[in-house]
Short mmCIF file of C-alpha atoms in Angstrom, two decimals:
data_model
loop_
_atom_site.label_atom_id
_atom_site.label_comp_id
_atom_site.label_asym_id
_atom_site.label_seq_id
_atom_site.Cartn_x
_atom_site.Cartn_y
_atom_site.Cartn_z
CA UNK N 1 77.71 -287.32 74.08
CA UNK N 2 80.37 -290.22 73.56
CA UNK N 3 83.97 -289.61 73.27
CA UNK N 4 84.18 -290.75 69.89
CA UNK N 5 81.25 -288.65 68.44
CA UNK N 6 81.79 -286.85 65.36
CA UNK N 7 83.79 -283.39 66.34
CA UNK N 8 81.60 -281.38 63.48
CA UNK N 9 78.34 -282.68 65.65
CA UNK N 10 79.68 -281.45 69.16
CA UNK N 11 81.36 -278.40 68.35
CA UNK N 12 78.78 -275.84 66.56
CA UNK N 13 77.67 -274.48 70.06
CA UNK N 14 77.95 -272.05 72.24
CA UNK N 15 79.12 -272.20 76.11
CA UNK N 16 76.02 -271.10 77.97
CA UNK N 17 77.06 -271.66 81.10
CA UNK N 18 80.45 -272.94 82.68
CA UNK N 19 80.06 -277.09 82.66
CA UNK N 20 76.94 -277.48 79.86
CA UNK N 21 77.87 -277.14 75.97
CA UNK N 22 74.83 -276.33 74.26
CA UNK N 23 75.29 -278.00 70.83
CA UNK N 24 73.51 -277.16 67.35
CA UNK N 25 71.74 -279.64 65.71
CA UNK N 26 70.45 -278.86 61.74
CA UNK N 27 67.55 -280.87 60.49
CA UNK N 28 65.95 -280.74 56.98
CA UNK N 29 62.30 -281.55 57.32
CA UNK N 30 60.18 -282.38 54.09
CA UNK N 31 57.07 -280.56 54.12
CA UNK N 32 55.34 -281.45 50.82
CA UNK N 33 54.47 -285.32 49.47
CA UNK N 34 54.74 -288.67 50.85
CA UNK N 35 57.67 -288.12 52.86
CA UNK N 36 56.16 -284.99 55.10
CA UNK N 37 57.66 -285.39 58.42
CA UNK N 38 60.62 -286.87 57.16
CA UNK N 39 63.88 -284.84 59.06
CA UNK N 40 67.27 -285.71 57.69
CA UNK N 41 70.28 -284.37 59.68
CA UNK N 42 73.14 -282.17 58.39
CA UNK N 43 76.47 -283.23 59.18
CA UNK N 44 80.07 -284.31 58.05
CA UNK N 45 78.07 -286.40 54.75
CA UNK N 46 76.62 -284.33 52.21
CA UNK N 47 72.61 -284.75 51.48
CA UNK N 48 72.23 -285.50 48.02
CA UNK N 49 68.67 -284.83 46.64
CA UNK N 50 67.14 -286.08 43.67
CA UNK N 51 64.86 -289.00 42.38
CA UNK N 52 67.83 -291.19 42.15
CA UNK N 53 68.04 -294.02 44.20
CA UNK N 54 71.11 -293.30 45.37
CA UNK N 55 70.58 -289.99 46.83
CA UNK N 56 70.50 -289.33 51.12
CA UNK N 57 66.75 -287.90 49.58
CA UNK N 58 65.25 -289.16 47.43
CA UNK N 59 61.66 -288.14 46.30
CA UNK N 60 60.21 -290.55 43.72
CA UNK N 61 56.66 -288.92 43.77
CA UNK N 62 57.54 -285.64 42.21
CA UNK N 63 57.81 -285.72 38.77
CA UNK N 64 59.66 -281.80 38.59
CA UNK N 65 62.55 -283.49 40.28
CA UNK N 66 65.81 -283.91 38.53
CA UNK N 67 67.46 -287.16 39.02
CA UNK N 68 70.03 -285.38 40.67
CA UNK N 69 68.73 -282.14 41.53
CA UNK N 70 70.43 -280.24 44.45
CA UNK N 71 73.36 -280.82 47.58
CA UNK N 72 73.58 -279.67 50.73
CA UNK N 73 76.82 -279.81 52.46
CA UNK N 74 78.77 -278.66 55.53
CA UNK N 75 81.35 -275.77 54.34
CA UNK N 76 83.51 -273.49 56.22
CA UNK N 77 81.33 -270.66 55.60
CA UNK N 78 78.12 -272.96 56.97
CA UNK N 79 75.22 -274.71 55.37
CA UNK N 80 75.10 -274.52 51.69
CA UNK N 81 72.79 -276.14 48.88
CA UNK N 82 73.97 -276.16 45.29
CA UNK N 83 71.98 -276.78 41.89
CA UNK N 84 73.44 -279.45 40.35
CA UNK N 85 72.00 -278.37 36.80
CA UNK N 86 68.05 -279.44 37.61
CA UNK N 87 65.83 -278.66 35.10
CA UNK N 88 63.24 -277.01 37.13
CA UNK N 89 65.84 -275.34 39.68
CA UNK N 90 66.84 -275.06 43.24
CA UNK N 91 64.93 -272.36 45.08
CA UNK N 92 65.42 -270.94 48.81
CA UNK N 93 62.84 -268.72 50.40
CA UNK N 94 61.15 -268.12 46.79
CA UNK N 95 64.38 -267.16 45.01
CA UNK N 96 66.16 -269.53 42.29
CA UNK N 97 69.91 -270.34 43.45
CA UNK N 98 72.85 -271.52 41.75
CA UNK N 99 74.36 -272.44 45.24
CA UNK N 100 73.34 -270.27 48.67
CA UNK N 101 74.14 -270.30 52.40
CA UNK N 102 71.11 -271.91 54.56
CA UNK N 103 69.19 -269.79 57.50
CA UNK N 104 67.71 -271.97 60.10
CA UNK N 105 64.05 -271.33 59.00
CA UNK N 106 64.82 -270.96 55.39
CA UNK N 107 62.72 -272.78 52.92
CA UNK N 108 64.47 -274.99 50.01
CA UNK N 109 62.17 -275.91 47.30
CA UNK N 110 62.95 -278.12 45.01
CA UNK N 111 60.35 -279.03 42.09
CA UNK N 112 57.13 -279.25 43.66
CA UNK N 113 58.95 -280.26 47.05
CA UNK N 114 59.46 -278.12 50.10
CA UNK N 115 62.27 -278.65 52.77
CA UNK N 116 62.51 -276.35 56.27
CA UNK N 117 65.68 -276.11 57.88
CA UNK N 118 65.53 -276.39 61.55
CA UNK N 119 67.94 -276.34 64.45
CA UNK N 120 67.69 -277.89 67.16
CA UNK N 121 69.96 -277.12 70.57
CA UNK N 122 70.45 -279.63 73.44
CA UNK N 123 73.09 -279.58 76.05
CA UNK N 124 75.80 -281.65 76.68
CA UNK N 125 77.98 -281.78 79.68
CA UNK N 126 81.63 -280.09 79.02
CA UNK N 127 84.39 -283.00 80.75
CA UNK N 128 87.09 -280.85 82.52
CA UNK N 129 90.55 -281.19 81.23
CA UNK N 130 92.62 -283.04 82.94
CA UNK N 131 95.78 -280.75 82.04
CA UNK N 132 95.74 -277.24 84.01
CA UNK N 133 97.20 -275.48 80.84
CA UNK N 134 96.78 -275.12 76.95
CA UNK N 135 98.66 -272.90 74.94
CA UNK N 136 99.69 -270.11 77.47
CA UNK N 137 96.46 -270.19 79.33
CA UNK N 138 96.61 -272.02 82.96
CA UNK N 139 93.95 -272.91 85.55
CA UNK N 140 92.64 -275.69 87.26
CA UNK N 141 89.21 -274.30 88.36
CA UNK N 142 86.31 -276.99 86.90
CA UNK N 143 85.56 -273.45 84.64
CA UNK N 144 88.71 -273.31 83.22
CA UNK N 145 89.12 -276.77 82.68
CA UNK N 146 86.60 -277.49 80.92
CA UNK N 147 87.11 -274.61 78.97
CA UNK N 148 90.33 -276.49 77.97
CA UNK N 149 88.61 -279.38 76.82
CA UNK N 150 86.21 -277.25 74.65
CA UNK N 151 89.48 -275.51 72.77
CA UNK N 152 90.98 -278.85 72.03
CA UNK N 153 87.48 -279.52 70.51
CA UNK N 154 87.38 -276.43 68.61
CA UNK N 155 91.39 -275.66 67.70
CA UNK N 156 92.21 -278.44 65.08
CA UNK N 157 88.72 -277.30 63.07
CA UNK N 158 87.87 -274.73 61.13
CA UNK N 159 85.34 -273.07 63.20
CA UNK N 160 84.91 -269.63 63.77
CA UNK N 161 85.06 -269.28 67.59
CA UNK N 162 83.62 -265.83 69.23
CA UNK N 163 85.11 -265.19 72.39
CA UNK N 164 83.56 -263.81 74.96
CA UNK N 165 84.17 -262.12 78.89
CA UNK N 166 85.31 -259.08 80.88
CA UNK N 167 88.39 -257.01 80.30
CA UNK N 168 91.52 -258.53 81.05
CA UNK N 169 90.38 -262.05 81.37
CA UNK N 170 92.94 -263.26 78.50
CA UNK N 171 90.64 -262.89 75.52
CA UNK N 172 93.58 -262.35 72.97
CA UNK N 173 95.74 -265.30 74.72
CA UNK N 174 92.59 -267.75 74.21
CA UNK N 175 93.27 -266.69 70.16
CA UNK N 176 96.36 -267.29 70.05
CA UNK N 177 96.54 -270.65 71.85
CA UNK N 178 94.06 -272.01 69.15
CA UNK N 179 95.93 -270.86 66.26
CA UNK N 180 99.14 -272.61 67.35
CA UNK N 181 96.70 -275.71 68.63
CA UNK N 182 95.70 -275.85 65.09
CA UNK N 183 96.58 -277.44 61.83
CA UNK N 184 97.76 -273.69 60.27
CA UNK N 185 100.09 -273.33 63.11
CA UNK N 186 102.78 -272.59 60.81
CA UNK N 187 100.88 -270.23 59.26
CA UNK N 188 100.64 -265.94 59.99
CA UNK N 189 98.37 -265.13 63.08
CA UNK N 190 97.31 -261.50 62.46
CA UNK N 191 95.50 -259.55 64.93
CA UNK N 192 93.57 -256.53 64.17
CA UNK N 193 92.21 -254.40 67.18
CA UNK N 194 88.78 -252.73 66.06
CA UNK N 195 88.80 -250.54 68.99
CA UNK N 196 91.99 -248.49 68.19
CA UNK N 197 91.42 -248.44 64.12
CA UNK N 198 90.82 -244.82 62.52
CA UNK N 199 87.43 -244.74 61.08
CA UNK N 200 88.78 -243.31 58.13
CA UNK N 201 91.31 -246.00 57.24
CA UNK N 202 89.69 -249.23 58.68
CA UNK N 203 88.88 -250.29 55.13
CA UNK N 204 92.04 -249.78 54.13
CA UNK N 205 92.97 -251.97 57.25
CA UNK N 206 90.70 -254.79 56.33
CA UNK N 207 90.33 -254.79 52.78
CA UNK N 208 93.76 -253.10 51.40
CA UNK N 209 93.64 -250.82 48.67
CA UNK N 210 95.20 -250.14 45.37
CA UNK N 211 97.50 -246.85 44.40
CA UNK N 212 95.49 -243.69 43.85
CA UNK N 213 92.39 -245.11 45.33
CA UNK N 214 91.85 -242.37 47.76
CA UNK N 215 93.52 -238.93 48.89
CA UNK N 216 97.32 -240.38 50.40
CA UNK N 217 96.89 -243.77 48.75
CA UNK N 218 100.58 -243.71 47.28
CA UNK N 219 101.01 -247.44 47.14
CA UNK N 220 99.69 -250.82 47.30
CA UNK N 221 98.32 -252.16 50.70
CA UNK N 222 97.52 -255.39 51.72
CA UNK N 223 94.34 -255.82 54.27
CA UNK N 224 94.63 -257.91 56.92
CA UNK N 225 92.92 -260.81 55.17
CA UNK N 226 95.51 -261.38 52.78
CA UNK N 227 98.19 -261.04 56.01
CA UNK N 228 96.76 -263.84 57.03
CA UNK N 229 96.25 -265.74 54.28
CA UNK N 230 96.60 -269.54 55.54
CA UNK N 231 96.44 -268.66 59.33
CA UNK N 232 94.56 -266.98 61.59
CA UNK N 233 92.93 -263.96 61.86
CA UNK N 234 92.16 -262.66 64.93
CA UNK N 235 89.39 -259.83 65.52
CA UNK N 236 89.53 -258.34 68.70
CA UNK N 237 87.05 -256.02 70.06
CA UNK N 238 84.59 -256.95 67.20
CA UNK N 239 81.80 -254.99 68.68
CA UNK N 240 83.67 -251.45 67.80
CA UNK N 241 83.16 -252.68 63.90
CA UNK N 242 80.89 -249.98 62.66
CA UNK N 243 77.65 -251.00 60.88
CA UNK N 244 78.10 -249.42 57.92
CA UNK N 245 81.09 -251.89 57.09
CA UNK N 246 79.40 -254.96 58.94
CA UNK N 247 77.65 -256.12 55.11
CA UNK N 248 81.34 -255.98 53.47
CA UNK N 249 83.32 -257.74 56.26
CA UNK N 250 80.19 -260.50 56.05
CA UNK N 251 80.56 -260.92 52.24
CA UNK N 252 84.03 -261.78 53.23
CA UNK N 253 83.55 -264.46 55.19
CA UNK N 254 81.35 -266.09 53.25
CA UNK N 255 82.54 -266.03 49.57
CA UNK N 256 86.20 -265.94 50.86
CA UNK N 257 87.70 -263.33 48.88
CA UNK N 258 88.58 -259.90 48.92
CA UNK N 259 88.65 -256.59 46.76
CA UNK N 260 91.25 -253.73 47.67
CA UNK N 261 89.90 -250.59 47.46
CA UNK N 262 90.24 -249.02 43.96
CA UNK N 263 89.85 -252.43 42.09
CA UNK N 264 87.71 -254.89 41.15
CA UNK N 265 89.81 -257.97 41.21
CA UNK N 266 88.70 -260.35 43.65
CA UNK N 267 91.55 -261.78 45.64
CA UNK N 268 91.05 -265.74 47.20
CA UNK N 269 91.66 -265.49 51.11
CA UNK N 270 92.31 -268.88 53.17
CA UNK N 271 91.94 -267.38 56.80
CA UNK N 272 90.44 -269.07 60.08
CA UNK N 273 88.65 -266.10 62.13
CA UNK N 274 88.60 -266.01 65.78
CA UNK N 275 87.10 -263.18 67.46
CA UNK N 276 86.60 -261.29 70.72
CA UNK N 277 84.14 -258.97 72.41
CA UNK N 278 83.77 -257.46 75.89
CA UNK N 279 80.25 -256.46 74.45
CA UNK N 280 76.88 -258.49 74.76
CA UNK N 281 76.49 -258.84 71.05
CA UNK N 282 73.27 -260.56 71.51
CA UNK N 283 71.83 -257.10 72.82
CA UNK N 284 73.47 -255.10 70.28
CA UNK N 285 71.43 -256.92 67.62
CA UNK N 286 68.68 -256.25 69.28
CA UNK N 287 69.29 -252.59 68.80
CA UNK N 288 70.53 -252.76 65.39
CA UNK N 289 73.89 -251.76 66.56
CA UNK N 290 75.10 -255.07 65.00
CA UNK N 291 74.21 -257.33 61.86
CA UNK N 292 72.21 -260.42 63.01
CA UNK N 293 73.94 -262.53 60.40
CA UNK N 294 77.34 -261.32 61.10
CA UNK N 295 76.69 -262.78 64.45
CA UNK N 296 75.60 -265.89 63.64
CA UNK N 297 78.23 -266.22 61.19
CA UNK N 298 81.01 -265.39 64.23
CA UNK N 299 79.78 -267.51 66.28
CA UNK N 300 79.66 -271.26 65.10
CA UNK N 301 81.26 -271.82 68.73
CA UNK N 302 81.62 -269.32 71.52
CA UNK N 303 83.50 -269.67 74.67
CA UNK N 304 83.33 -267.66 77.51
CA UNK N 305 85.95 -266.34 79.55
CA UNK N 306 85.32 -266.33 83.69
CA UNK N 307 86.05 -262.91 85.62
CA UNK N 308 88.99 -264.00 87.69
CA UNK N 309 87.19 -263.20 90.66
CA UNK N 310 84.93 -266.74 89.94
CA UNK N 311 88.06 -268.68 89.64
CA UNK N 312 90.22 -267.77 92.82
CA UNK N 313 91.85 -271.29 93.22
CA UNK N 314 93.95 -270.76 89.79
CA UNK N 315 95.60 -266.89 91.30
CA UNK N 316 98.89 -269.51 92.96
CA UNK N 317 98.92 -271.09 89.53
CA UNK N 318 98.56 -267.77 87.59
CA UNK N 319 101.62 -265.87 89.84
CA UNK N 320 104.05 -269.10 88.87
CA UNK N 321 103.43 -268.82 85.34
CA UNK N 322 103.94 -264.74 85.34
CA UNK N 323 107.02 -265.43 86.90
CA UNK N 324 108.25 -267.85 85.29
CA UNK N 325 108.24 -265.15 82.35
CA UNK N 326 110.16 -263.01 84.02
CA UNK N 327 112.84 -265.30 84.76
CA UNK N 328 116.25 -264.20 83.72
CA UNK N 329 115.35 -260.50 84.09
CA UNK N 330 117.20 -259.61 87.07
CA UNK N 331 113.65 -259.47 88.79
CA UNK N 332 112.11 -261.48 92.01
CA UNK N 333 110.75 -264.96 90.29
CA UNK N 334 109.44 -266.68 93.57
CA UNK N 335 106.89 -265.00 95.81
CA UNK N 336 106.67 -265.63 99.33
CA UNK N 337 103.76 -267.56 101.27
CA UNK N 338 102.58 -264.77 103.21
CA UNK N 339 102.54 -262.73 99.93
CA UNK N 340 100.34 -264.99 97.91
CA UNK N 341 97.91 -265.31 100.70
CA UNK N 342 97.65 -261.63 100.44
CA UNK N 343 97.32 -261.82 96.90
CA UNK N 344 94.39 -264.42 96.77
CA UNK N 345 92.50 -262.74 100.00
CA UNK N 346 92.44 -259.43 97.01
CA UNK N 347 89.93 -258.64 94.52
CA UNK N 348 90.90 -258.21 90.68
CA UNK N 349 87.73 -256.24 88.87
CA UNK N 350 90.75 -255.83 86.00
CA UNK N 351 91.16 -259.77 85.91
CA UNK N 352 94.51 -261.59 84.87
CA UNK N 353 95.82 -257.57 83.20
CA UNK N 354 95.75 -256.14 86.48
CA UNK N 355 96.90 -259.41 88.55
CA UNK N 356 99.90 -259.54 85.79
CA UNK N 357 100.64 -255.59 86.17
CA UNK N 358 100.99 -256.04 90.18
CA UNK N 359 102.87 -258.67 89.86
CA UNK N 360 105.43 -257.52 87.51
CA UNK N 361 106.02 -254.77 89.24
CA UNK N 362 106.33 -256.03 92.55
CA UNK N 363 108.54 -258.07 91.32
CA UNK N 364 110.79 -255.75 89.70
CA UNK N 365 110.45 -253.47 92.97
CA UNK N 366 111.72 -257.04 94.88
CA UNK N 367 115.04 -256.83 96.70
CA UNK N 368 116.02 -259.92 95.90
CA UNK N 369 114.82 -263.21 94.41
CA UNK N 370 111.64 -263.46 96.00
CA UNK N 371 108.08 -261.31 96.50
CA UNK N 372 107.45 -260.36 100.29
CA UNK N 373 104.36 -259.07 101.81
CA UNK N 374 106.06 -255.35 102.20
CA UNK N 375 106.71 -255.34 98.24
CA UNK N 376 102.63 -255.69 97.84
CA UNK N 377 101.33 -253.64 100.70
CA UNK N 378 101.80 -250.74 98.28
CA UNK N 379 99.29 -252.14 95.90
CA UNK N 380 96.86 -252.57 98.70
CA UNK N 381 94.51 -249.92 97.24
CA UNK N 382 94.60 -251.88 94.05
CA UNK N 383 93.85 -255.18 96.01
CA UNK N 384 90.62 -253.80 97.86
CA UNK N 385 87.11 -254.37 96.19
CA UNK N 386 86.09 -251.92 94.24
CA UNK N 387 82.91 -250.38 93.06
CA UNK N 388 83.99 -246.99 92.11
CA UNK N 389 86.04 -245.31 89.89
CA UNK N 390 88.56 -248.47 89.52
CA UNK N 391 85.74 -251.08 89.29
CA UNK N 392 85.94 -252.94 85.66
CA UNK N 393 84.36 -251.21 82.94
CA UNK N 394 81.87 -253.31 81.19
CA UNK N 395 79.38 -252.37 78.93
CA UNK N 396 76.03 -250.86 80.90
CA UNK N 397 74.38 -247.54 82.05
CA UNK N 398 77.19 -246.31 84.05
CA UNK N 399 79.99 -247.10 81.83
CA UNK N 400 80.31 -243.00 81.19
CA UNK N 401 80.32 -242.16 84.38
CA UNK N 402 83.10 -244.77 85.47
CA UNK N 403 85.00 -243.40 83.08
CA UNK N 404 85.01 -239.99 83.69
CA UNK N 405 85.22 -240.69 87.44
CA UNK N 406 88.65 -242.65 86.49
CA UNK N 407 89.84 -239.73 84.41
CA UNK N 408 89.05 -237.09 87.74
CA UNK N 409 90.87 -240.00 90.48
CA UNK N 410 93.51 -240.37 88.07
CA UNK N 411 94.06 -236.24 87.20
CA UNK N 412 93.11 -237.31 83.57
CA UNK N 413 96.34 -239.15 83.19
CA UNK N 414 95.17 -241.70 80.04
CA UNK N 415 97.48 -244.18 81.08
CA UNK N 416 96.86 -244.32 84.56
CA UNK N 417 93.22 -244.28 83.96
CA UNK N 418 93.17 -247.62 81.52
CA UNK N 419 95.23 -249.35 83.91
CA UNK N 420 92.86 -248.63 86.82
CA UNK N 421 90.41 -249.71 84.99
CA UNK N 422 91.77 -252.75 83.94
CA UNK N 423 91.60 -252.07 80.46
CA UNK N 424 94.12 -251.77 77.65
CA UNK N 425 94.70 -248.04 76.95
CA UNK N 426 93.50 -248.45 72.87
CA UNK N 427 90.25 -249.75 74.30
CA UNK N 428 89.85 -246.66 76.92
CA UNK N 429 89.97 -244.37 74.08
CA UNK N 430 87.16 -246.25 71.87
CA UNK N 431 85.04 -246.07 74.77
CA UNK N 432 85.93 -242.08 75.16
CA UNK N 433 84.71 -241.53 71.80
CA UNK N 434 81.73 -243.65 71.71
CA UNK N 435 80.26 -241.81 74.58
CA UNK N 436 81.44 -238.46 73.19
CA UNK N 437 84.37 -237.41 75.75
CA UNK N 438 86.53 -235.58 74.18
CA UNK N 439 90.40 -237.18 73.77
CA UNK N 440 93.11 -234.80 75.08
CA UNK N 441 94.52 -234.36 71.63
CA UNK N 442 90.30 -233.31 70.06
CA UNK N 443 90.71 -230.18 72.79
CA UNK N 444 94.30 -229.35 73.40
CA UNK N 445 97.30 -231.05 74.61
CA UNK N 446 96.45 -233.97 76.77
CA UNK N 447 93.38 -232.54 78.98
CA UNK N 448 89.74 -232.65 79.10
CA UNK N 449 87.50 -229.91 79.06
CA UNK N 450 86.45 -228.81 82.53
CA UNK N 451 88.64 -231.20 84.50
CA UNK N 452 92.36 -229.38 84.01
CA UNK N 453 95.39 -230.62 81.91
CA UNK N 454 97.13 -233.53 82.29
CA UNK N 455 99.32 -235.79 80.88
CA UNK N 456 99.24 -238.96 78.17
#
């Protein structure tokens, strides 16, 4: 790929691995009449189809054709064909259309003529940034480096970008460096955390609602789509959305407005949507667990986030910018050689969240105005690798029992367990309940049945 290839044609993709970009490439290919085999790309320029001569298509040979029959054009929402008022109509997979949203596979027929749309991937190689930050993410591993260059791809577009990676690896700071890398900057970045929502108020939390519209409903509420309205929304933890609302949240996207609960008035929404999973979402779909389209839709470009453990040469670069944070604190802001060694010999199964929470606390622990060796020895436990209790918690088999062998280490202590884990304490208790252990407050004050009280 050249450096002065159209953005729309490198960026629909998805980072398979850490230096290839596998890009998206959408053909229409005629099936029917003299121009069978023909493929014409979609990109940045609309296809115009019709018997007119100046259309990208144009099919002479079949008479059912309107002059200027149908488009099909690049949109936020993806791939969409519109009737331009043929005579004989615009049909996809069998079904007339005023305008619809394109499948890869789908069939368009127009008149007697049918078009396939098919997409293509290839890989490109990702060129590594030559700047060891963007936004407030630094590194400057090759991984995260060229992970740079892909965000300054994707940020000034209007691509929905799916983030992907372990716990802790900076998910939510990825989101927030593309909103203010972007063009609606000035506008309202919203976040809304789908692991720590009530189920009985997440539509509330999404879509709003109107007075009266249910039991408590005492006035007006504005969803988080309208928060957002000419910014950025960002969904974190997108894998907790339950199915049942999956179809609603989808409509969303794609017609870009929004009905509170209790009325019927749609409401336009401008919003860019980034999201973020810990969660193979490939393998949910699989299951049914999550709405094929839905993740198609999120993902027009997905990045993945390295475990910190794969990028050990950016921990030096990672301690100067925590510190640097917590200058003018009245805590330690250099660290000492023999320190950092120490640091960088460790192993972080919690990623940047845990590196951050040792750090800050050595640091406030520090005598003075610099980390020594001493002021981390006490986080040695924390340092060792782990493959217990206080390994990561990713999505698997033995997710269950890691947790409730973190609650029994850490004497059921919620807050102590989430940080050994290396996981924010919201997203400990989504995982309680979708396993089925009890929170403290479901079975009395802060304890869990069978393993003696403790304390939030």
């Amino acid at each position: 790929m050249t450096d002065d290839a159209p953005r729309t044609q490198r960026l629909t993709g998805e980072l398979i691995v850490p230096d290839r970009l596998s890009v998206q490439e959408a053909h229409l290919v005629v099936l029917d009449g003299e121009l069978a085999g023909k493929e014409i790309p979609c990109g940045a320029v609309p296809i115009r189809i019709g018997s007119a001569l100046d259309g990208q298509l144009v099919l002479k040979g079949d008479p059912s054709v309107s002059r200027r029959h149908a488009i099909v054009e690049t949109t936020q929402g993806g791939l969409l064909v519109r009737d331009l008022g043929s005579t004989n109509g615009t049909f996809v997979d069998d079904v007339r259309v005023k305008e619809a949203y394109l499948q890869p596979g789908c069939v368009v027929r127009v008149g007697l003529t049918r078009m396939r749309l098919e997409v293509l991937q290839r890989k490109e190689a990702v060129p590594a940034s030559q700047d060891p930050r963007f936004g407030h993410l630094v590194g400057k591993s090759p991984k995260m480096r060229q992970l740079f260059t892909l965000l300054s791809w994707v940020a000034p577009t209007e691509a929905t970008v799916l983030i992907s990676g372990p716990t802790g690896t900076g998910k939510e700071l990825v989101a927030r460096s593309i909103h203010e890398a972007s063009p609606r900057k000035e506008g309202p970045y919203v976040v809304l955390d789908c692991g720590s929502l009530d189920p009985q108020l997440i539509s509330s939390e999404l879509f709003g609602h109107e007075p009266g519209s249910f039991t408590g409903a005492t006035a007006r509420r504005i969803g988080v789509f309208e928060q957002a309205r000419g910014g950025t929304l960002f969904i974190d933890e997108v894998g907790e959305l339950p199915v049942d609302l999956q179809p609603k949240f989808l409509r969303v996207l794609e017609s870009r407005e929004v009905k509170r609960l209790g009325s019927n008035q749609p409401v336009p929404v401008d919003v860019r949507i980034v999201a973020a999973t810990n969660r193979q979402l490939d393998q949910m779909v699989l299951k049914g667990a999550f709405r094929e389209d839905l993740y198609y839709r999120l993902c027009q470009v997905q990045v993945a986030l390295p475990p910190l453990d794969e990028r050990r040469e950016d921990l030096p670069l990672l301690v100067e910018a925590l510190l640097a944070r917590m200058s003018g604190s009245g805590a330690a802001h250099r660290i000492a050689p023999d320190a950092l060694e120490f640091l960088v010999a460790g192993s972080f199964p919690g990623n940047v969240r845990q590196l951050r929470n040792i750090v800050e606390r050595a640091a406030m622990i520090a005598q003075g105005p610099s980390i020594e060796l001493q002021h981390l020895m006490v986080f040695g436990a924390e340092l060792r690798p782990l493959t217990g209790a206080g390994a990561s918690v990713e999505p698997g088999a033995d997710e269950k029992a890691r947790i409730l062998a973190a609650l029994k280490t850490n004497g059921n202590v919620l807050v102590h367990t989430a940080k050994d884990l290396g996981i924010a304490i919201n997203t400990l208790k989504a995982r309680m309940r979708r396993h089925g252990i009890p929170l403290p407050r479901e079975t009395g004050r802060n304890s869990i049945p069978g393993q003696g009280p403790s304390q939030e």
